[in-house]
Short mmCIF file of C-alpha atoms in Angstrom, two decimals:
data_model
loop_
_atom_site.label_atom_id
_atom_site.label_comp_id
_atom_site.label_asym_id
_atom_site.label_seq_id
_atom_site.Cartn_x
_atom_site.Cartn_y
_atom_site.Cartn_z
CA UNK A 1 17.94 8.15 5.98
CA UNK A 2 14.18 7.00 5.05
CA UNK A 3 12.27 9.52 3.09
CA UNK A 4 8.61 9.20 3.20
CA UNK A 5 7.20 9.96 0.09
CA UNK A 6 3.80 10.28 1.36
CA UNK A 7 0.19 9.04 0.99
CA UNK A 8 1.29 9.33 -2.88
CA UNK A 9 4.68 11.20 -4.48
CA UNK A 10 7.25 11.09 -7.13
CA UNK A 11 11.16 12.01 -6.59
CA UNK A 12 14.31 11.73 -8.51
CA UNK A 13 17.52 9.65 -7.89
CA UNK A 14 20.53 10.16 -10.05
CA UNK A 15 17.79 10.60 -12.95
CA UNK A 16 15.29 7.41 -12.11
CA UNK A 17 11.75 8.63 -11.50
CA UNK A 18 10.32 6.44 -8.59
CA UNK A 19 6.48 6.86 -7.66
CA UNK A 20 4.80 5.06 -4.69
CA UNK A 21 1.41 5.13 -3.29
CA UNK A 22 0.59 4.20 0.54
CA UNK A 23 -1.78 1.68 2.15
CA UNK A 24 -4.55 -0.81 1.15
CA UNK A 25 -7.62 -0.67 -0.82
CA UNK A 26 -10.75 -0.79 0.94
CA UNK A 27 -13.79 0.03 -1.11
CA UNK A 28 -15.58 1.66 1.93
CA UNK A 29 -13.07 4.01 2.54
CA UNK A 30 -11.61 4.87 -0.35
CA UNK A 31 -14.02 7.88 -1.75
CA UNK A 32 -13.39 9.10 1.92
CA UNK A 33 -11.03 12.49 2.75
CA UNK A 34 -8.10 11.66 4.76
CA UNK A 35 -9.36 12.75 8.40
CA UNK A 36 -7.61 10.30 10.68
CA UNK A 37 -5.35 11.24 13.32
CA UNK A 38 -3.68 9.94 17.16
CA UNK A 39 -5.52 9.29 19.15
CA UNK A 40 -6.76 6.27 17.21
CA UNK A 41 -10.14 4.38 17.76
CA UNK A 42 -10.33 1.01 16.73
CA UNK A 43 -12.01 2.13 13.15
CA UNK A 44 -9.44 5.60 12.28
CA UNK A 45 -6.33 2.86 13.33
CA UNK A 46 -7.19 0.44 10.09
CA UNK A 47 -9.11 2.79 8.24
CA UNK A 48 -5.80 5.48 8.62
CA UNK A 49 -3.87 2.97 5.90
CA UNK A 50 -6.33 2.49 3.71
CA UNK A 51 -5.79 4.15 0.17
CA UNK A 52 -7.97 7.25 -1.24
CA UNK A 53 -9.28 7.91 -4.33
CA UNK A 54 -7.25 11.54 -4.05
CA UNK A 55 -3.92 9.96 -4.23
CA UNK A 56 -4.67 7.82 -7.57
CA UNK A 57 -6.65 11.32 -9.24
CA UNK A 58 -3.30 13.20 -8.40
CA UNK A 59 -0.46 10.35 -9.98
CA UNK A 60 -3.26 9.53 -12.76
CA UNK A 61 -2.21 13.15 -13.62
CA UNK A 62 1.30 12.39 -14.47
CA UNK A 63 2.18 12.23 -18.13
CA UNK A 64 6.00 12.25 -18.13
CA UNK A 65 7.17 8.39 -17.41
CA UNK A 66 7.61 7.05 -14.56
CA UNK A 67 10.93 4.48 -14.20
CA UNK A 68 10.11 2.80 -10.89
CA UNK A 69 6.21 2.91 -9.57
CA UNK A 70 6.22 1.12 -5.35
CA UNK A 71 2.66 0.05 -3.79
CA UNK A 72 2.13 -2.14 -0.86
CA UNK A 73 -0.50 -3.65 -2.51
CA UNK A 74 -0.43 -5.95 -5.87
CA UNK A 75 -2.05 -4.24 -8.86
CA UNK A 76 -5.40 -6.52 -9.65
CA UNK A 77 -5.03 -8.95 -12.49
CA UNK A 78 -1.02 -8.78 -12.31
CA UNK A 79 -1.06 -12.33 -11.76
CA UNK A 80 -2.23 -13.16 -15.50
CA UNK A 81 0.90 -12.01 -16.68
CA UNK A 82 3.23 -14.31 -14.12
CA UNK A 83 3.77 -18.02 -13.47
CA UNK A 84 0.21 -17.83 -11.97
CA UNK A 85 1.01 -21.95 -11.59
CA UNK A 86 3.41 -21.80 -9.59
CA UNK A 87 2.17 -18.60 -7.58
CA UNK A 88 -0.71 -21.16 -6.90
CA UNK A 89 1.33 -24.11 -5.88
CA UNK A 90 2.97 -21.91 -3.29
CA UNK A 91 -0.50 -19.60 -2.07
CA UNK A 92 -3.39 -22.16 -2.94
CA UNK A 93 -5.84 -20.49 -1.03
CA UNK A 94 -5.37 -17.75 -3.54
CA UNK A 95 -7.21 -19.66 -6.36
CA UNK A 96 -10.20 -18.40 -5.80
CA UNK A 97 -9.85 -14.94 -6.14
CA UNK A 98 -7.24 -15.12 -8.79
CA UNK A 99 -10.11 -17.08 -10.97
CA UNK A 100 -12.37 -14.62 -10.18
CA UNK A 101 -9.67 -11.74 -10.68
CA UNK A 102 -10.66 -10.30 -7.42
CA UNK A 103 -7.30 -10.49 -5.64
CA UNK A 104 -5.28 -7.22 -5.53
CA UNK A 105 -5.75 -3.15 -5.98
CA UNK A 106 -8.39 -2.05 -8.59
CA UNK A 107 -6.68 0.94 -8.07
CA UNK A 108 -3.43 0.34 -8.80
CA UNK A 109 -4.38 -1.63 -11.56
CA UNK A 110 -6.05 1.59 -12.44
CA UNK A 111 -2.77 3.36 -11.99
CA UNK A 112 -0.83 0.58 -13.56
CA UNK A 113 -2.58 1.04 -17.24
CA UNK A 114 -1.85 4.89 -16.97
CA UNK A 115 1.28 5.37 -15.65
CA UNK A 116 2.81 2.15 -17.49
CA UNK A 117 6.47 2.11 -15.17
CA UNK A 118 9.52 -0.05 -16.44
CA UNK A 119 9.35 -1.58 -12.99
CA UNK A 120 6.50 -2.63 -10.77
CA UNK A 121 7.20 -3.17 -6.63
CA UNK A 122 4.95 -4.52 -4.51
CA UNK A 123 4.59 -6.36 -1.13
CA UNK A 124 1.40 -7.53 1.20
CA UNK A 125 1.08 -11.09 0.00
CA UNK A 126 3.87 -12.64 1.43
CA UNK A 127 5.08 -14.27 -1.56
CA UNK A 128 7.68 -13.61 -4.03
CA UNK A 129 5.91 -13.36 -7.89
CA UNK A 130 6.91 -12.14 -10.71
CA UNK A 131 5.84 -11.05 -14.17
CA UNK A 132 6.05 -9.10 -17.50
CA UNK A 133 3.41 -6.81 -18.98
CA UNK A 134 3.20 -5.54 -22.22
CA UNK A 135 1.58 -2.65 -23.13
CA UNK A 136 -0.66 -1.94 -26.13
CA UNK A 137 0.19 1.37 -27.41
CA UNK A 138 -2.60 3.84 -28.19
CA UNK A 139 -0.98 4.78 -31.57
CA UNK A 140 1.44 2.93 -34.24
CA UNK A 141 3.63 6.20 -33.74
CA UNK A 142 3.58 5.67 -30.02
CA UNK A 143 6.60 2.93 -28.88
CA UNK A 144 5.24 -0.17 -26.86
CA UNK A 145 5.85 -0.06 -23.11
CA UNK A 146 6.56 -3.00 -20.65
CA UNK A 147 6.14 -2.93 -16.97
CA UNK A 148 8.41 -5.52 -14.89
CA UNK A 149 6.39 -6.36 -11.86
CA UNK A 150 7.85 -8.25 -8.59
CA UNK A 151 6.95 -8.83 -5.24
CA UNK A 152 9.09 -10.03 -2.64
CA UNK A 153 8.26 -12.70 0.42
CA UNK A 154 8.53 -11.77 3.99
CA UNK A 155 11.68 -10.93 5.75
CA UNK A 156 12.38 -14.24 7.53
CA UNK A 157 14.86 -17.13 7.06
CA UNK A 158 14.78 -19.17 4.01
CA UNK A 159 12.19 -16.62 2.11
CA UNK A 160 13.06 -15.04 -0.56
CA UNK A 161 12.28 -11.40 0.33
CA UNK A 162 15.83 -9.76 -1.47
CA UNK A 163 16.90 -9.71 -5.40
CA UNK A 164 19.00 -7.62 -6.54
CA UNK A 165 17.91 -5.12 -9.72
CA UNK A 166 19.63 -2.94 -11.61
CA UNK A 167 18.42 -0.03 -13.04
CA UNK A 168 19.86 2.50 -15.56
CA UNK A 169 20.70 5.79 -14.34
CA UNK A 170 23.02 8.95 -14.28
CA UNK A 171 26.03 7.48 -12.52
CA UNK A 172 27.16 11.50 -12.93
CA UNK A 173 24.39 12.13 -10.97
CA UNK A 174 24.81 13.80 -7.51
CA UNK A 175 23.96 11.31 -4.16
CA UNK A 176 20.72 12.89 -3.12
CA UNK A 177 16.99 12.68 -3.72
CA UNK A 178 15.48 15.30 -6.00
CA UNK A 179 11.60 16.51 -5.84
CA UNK A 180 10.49 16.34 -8.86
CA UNK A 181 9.32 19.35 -11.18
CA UNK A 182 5.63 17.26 -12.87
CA UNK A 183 4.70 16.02 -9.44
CA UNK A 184 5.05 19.38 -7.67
CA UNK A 185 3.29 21.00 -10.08
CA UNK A 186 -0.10 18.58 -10.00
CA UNK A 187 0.02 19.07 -6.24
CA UNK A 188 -0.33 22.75 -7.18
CA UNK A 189 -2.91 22.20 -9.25
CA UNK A 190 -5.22 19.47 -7.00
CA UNK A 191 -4.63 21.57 -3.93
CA UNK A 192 -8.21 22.64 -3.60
CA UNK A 193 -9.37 19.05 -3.81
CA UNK A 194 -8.27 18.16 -0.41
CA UNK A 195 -10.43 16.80 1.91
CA UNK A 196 -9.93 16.36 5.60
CA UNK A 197 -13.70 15.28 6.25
CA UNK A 198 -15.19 11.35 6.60
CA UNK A 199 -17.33 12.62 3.81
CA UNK A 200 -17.40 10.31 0.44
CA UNK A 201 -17.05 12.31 -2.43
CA UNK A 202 -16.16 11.64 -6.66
CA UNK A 203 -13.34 13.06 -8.04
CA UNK A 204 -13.68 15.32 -11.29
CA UNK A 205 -14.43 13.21 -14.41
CA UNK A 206 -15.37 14.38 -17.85
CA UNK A 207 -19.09 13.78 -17.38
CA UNK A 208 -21.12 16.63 -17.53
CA UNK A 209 -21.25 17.50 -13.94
CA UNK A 210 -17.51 19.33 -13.22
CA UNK A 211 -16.46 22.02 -15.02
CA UNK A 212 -12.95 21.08 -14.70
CA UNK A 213 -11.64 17.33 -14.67
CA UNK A 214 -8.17 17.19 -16.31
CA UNK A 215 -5.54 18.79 -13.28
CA UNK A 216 -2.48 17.51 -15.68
CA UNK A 217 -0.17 20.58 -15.78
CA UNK A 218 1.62 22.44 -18.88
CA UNK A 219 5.17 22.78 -19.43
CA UNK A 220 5.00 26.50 -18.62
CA UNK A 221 3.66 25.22 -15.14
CA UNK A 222 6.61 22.61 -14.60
CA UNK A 223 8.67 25.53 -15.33
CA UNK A 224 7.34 27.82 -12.76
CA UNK A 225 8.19 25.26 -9.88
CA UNK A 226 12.08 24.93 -11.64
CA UNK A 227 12.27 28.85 -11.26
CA UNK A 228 10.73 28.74 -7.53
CA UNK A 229 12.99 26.60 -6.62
CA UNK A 230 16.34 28.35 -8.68
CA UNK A 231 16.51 24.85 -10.73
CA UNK A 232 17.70 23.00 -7.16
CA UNK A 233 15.77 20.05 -6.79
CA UNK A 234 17.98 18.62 -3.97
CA UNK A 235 15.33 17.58 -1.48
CA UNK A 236 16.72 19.07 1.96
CA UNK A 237 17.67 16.59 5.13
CA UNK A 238 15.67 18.59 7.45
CA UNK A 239 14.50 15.31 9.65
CA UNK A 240 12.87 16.25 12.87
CA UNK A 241 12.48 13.99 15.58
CA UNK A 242 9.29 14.24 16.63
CA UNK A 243 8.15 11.86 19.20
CA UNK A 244 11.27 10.18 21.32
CA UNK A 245 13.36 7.03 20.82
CA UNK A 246 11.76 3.86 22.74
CA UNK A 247 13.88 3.38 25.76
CA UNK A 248 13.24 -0.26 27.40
CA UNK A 249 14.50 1.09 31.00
CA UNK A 250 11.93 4.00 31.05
CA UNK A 251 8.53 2.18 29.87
CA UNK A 252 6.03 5.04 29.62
CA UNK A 253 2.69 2.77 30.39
CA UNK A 254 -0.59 3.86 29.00
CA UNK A 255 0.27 7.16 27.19
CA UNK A 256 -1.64 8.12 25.05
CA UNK A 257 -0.17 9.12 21.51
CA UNK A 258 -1.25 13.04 20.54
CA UNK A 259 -1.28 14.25 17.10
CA UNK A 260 1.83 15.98 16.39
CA UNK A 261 2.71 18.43 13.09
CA UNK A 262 5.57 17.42 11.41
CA UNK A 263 8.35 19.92 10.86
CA UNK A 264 8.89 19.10 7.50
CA UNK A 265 5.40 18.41 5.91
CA UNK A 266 4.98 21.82 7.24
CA UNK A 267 8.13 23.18 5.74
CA UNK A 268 7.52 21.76 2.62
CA UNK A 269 3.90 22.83 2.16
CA UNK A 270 5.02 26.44 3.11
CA UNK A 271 7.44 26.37 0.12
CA UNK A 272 5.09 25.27 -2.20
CA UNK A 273 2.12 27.04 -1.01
CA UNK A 274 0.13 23.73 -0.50
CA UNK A 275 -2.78 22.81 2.44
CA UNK A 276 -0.83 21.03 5.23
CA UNK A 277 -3.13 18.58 5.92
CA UNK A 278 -1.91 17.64 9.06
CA UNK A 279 -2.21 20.94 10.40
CA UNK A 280 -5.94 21.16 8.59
CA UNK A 281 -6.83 17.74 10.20
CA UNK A 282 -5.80 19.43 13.69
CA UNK A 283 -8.11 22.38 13.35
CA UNK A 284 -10.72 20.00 11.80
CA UNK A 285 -10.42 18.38 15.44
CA UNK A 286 -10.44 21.02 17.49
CA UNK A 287 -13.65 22.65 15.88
CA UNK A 288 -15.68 20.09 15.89
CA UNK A 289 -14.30 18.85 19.76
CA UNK A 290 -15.62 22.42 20.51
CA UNK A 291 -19.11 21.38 19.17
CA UNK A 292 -18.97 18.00 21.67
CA UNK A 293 -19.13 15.73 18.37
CA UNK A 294 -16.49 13.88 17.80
CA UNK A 295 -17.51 10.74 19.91
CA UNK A 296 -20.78 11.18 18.11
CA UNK A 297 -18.97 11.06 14.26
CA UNK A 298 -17.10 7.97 15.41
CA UNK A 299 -19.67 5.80 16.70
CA UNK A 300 -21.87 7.06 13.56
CA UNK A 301 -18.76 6.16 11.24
CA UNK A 302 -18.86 3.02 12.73
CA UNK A 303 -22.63 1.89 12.47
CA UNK A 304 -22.13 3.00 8.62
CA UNK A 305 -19.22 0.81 7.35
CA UNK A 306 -19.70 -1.92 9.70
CA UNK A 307 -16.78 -3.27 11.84
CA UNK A 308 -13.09 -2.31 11.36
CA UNK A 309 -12.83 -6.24 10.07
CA UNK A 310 -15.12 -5.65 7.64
CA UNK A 311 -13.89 -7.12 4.11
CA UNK A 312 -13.47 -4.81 1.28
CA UNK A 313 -14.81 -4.88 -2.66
CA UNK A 314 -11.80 -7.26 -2.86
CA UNK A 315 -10.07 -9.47 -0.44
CA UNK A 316 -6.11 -10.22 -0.50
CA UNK A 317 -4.66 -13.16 1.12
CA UNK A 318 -6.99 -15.63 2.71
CA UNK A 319 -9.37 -13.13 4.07
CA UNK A 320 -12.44 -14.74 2.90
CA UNK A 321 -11.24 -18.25 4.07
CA UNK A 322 -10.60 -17.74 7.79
CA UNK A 323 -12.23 -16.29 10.78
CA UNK A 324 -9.85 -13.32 10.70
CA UNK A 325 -8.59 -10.19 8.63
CA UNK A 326 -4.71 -10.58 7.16
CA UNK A 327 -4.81 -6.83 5.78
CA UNK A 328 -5.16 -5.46 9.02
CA UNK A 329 -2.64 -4.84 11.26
CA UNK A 330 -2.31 -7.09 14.18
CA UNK A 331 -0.53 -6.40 17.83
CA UNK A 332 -0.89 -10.07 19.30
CA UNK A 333 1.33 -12.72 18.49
CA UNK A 334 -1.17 -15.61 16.21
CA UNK A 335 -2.91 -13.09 14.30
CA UNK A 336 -2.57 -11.44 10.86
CA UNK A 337 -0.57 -14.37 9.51
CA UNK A 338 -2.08 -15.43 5.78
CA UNK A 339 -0.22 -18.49 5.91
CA UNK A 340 -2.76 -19.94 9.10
CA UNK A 341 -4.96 -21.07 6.42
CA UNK A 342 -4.43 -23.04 3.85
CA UNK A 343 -7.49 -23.91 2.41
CA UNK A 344 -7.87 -24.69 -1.53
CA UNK A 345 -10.81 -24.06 -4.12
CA UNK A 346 -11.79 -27.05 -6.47
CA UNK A 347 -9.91 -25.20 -9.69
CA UNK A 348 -11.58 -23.50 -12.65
CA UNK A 349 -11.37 -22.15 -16.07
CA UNK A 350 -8.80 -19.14 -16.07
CA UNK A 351 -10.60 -15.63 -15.50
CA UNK A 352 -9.48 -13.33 -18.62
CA UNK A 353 -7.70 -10.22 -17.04
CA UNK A 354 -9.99 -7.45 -16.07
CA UNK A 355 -8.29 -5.37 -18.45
CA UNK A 356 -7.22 -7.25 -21.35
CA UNK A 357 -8.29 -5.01 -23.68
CA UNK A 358 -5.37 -2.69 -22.45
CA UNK A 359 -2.72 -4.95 -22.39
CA UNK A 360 -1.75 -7.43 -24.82
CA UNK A 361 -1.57 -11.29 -23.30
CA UNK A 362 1.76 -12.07 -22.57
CA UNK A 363 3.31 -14.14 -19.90
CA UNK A 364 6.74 -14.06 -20.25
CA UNK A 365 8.58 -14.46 -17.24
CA UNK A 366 12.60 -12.59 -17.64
CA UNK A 367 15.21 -14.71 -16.43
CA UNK A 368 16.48 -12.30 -14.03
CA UNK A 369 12.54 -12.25 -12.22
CA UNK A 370 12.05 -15.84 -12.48
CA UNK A 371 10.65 -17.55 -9.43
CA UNK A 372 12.48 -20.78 -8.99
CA UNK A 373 11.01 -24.30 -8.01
CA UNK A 374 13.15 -24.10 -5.11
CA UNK A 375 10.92 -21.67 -3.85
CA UNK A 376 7.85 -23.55 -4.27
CA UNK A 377 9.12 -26.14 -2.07
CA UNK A 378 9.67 -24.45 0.30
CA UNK A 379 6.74 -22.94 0.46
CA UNK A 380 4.81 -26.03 0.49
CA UNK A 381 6.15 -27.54 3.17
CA UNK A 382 5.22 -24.30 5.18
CA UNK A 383 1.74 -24.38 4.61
CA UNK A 384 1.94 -28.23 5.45
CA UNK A 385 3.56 -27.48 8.87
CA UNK A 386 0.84 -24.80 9.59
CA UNK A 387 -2.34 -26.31 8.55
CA UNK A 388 -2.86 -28.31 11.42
CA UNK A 389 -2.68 -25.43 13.71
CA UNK A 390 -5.24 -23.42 11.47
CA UNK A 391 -8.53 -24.99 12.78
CA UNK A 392 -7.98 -24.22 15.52
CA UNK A 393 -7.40 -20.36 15.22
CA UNK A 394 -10.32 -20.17 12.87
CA UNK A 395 -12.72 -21.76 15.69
CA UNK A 396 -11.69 -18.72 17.80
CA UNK A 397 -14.73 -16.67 18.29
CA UNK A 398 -14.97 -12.75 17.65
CA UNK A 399 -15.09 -11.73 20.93
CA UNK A 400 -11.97 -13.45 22.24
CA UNK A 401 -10.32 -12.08 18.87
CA UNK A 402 -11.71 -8.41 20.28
CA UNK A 403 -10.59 -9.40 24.10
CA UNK A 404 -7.15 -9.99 22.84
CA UNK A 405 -6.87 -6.67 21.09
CA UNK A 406 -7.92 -4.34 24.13
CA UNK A 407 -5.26 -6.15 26.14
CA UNK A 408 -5.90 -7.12 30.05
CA UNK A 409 -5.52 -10.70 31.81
CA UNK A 410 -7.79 -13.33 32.37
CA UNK A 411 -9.51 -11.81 35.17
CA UNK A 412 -10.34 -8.64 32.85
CA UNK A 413 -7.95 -6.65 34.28
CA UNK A 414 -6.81 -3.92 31.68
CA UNK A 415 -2.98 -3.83 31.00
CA UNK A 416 -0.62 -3.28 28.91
CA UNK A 417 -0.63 -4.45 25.33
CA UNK A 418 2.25 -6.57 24.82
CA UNK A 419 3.45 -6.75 21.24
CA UNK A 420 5.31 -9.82 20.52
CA UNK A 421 6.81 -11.04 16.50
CA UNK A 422 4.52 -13.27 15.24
CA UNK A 423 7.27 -15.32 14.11
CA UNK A 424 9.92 -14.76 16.60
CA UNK A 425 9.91 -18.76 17.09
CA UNK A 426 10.96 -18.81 13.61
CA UNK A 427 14.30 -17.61 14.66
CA UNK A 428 14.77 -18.82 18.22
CA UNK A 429 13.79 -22.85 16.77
CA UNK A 430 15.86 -25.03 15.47
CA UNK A 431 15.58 -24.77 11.49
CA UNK A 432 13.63 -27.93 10.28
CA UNK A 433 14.70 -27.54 6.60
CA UNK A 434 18.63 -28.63 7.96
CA UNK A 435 17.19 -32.17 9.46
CA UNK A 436 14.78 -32.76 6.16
#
């Protein structure tokens, strides 16, 4: 009962609009066409997350509002508008890219002036934040709009990773998700922008060079897709299982995943006459397998943006403080964790918010968002407990880091990657915070 709603997508439920956008920034792949598929290399595995500059054209289309807006990543500058004190107390080895406003999505940010949403999700930083946006209006006939923003901690004992919203809505409403009518009809429109290719390309911008730049659709066009579809926006529960269930007492070692079409991306690009871009990636792979270069591409790709651990135009977590990436995903049991490091930055003047001029400064914190001192505490005394233990994972050299990933045993025999929870000691020790 999970509905992806893709690299980007809008549906209804019982009349609240909720948006989301997939993955990570990375600046180096972002002007990129989504071209990754299984099998993965070590590059198309990290770069396959990373967020496109396709996906924030198409919402940045949207003029209808938008009640609930998800993103895995925080929206830059968000933190100007929180308890960015306390946020600090608890994530210190964020002050140095909150003062230079260089922690979080440009491109949500981006998203977040346009689309201004009542409520803000987000996740990534392993800390729960939150804070209250207003927004300037454009016009004094125009009303002022505020965006509630939260983020939640991880999902482990004594974090606070669940609260507890509620939202107006149609409680007449029937039980189902609903596509919704705007949306559909900008995928329409932005069809012929999609890419499948490594290429970097611009999208269409009123600057002399495209002859068309604004995909936003008409009312007449929102009302084509309510005809199409004989005004039933129920979204179907058509799940196909495409690869099978893990089953512990029949390991399948060293298989190697293929790319597979989904059923219902298919289906639902067929009803709306949209590019399946699974299905284009798949021929994209097959021609150009024909031609003997896809070995070549990847090695090239490679060479050009630098390793898969490359940082981005921005860093999140404690990237730029330790020997290893937290954004990236990580199958071995000591890495990825942003709490390793806990290193401070002598503090300095508060950076102004990159886009003050949009939104006016306020930093109220609502009672029903507010981060209590609690929480701090607690956090603290993490960080404590794992700084001495961070030294010593930063002195680990690359190659050991790149050892670990392939998988094998000491003798450099190749096996098995075994993929262990990072914090499964978390649950099988005896909790600390009862004997403090």
């Amino acid at each position: 009962n999970i509905y992806y709603l893709g690299y980007a997508g809008v549906v209804r439920f019982r009349g609240v609009r909720i948006g989301g956008i997939s993955g990570i920034f990375k600046s180096h792949d972002y002007r990129k066409g989504h071209f990754e598929c299984p099998p993965y290399n070590q590059q198309t595995i990290r770069s396959a997350y990373h967020v496109r500059n396709i996906e924030v054209f198409k919402l940045k289309q949207l003029k209808r509002p938008i009640d609930i807006f998800m993103s895995h990543d925080w929206p830059r500058s968000i933190y100007h508008y929180g308890n960015k004190k306390q946020l600090l107390k608890m994530k210190s080895f964020f002050r140095q890219e909150v003062e230079s406003n260089t922690l979080g999505s440009p491109a949500a940010s981006e998203l977040l002036q346009h689309l201004k949403p009542t409520y803000w999700f987000s996740a990534h930083l392993h800390v729960k934040f939150a804070a209250f946006m207003q927004h300037e209006t454009n016009s004094k006939e125009e009303l002022p709009k505020a965006t509630k923003f939260l983020a939640l901690d991880k999902c482990l004992p004594h974090r606070d990773f669940l609260q507890i919203i509620d939202v107006d809505h149609d409680p007449n409403a029937g039980d189902s998700l609903e596509y919704d009518a705007e949306w559909i009809a900008v995928l329409k429109a932005t069809n012929s922008l999609v890419n499948v290719t490594q290429s970097s390309w611009n999208m269409p911008e009123k600057n002399g060079l495209y002859a068309k730049w604004d995909y936003s659709v008409t009312e007449e066009a929102i009302k084509e897709v309510l005809e199409e579809l004989n005004h039933d926006l129920k979204i179907p529960c058509n799940f196909t299982l495409t690869a099978a269930c893990y089953d512990p007492s029949k390991p399948q070692k060293n298989m190697e995943p293929v790319h597979t079409i989904n059923p219902q991306t298919t289906e639902f690009c067929a009803q709306f006459g949209l590019t399946d871009i699974n299905d284009r990636i798949q021929q994209a792979k097959e021609e150009s397998s024909g031609r003997g270069e896809c070995e070549e591409e990847d090695e090239e790709e490679m060479d050009s943006t630098g390793s898969a651990e490359e940082p981005s135009e921005y860093n999140t977590d404690n990237s730029g403080l330790s020997c290893f990436n937290p954004d990236e995903i990580m199958l071995d049991e000591e890495g990825g964790d942003e709490d390793l490091s806990t290193c401070s930055v002598d503090p300095s003047p508060d950076h102004p918010p990159e886009f003050s001029t949009s939104f006016s400064d306020i930093r109220i914190m609502p009672d029903s968002m507010a981060v209590s001192s609690d929480d701090a505490m607690d956090s603290n005394n993490e960080e404590l407990e794992k700084s001495g233990g961070s030294k010593q994972v930063e002195e680990k050299s690359s190659t050991e880091r790149s050892l670990k990933r392939i998988g094998g045993d000491e003798n450099g025999n190749s096996g098995v990657k075994k993929i262990r929870r990072r914090n499964q000691a978390i649950y099988a020790a005896e909790d600390e915070d009862k004997t403090d």
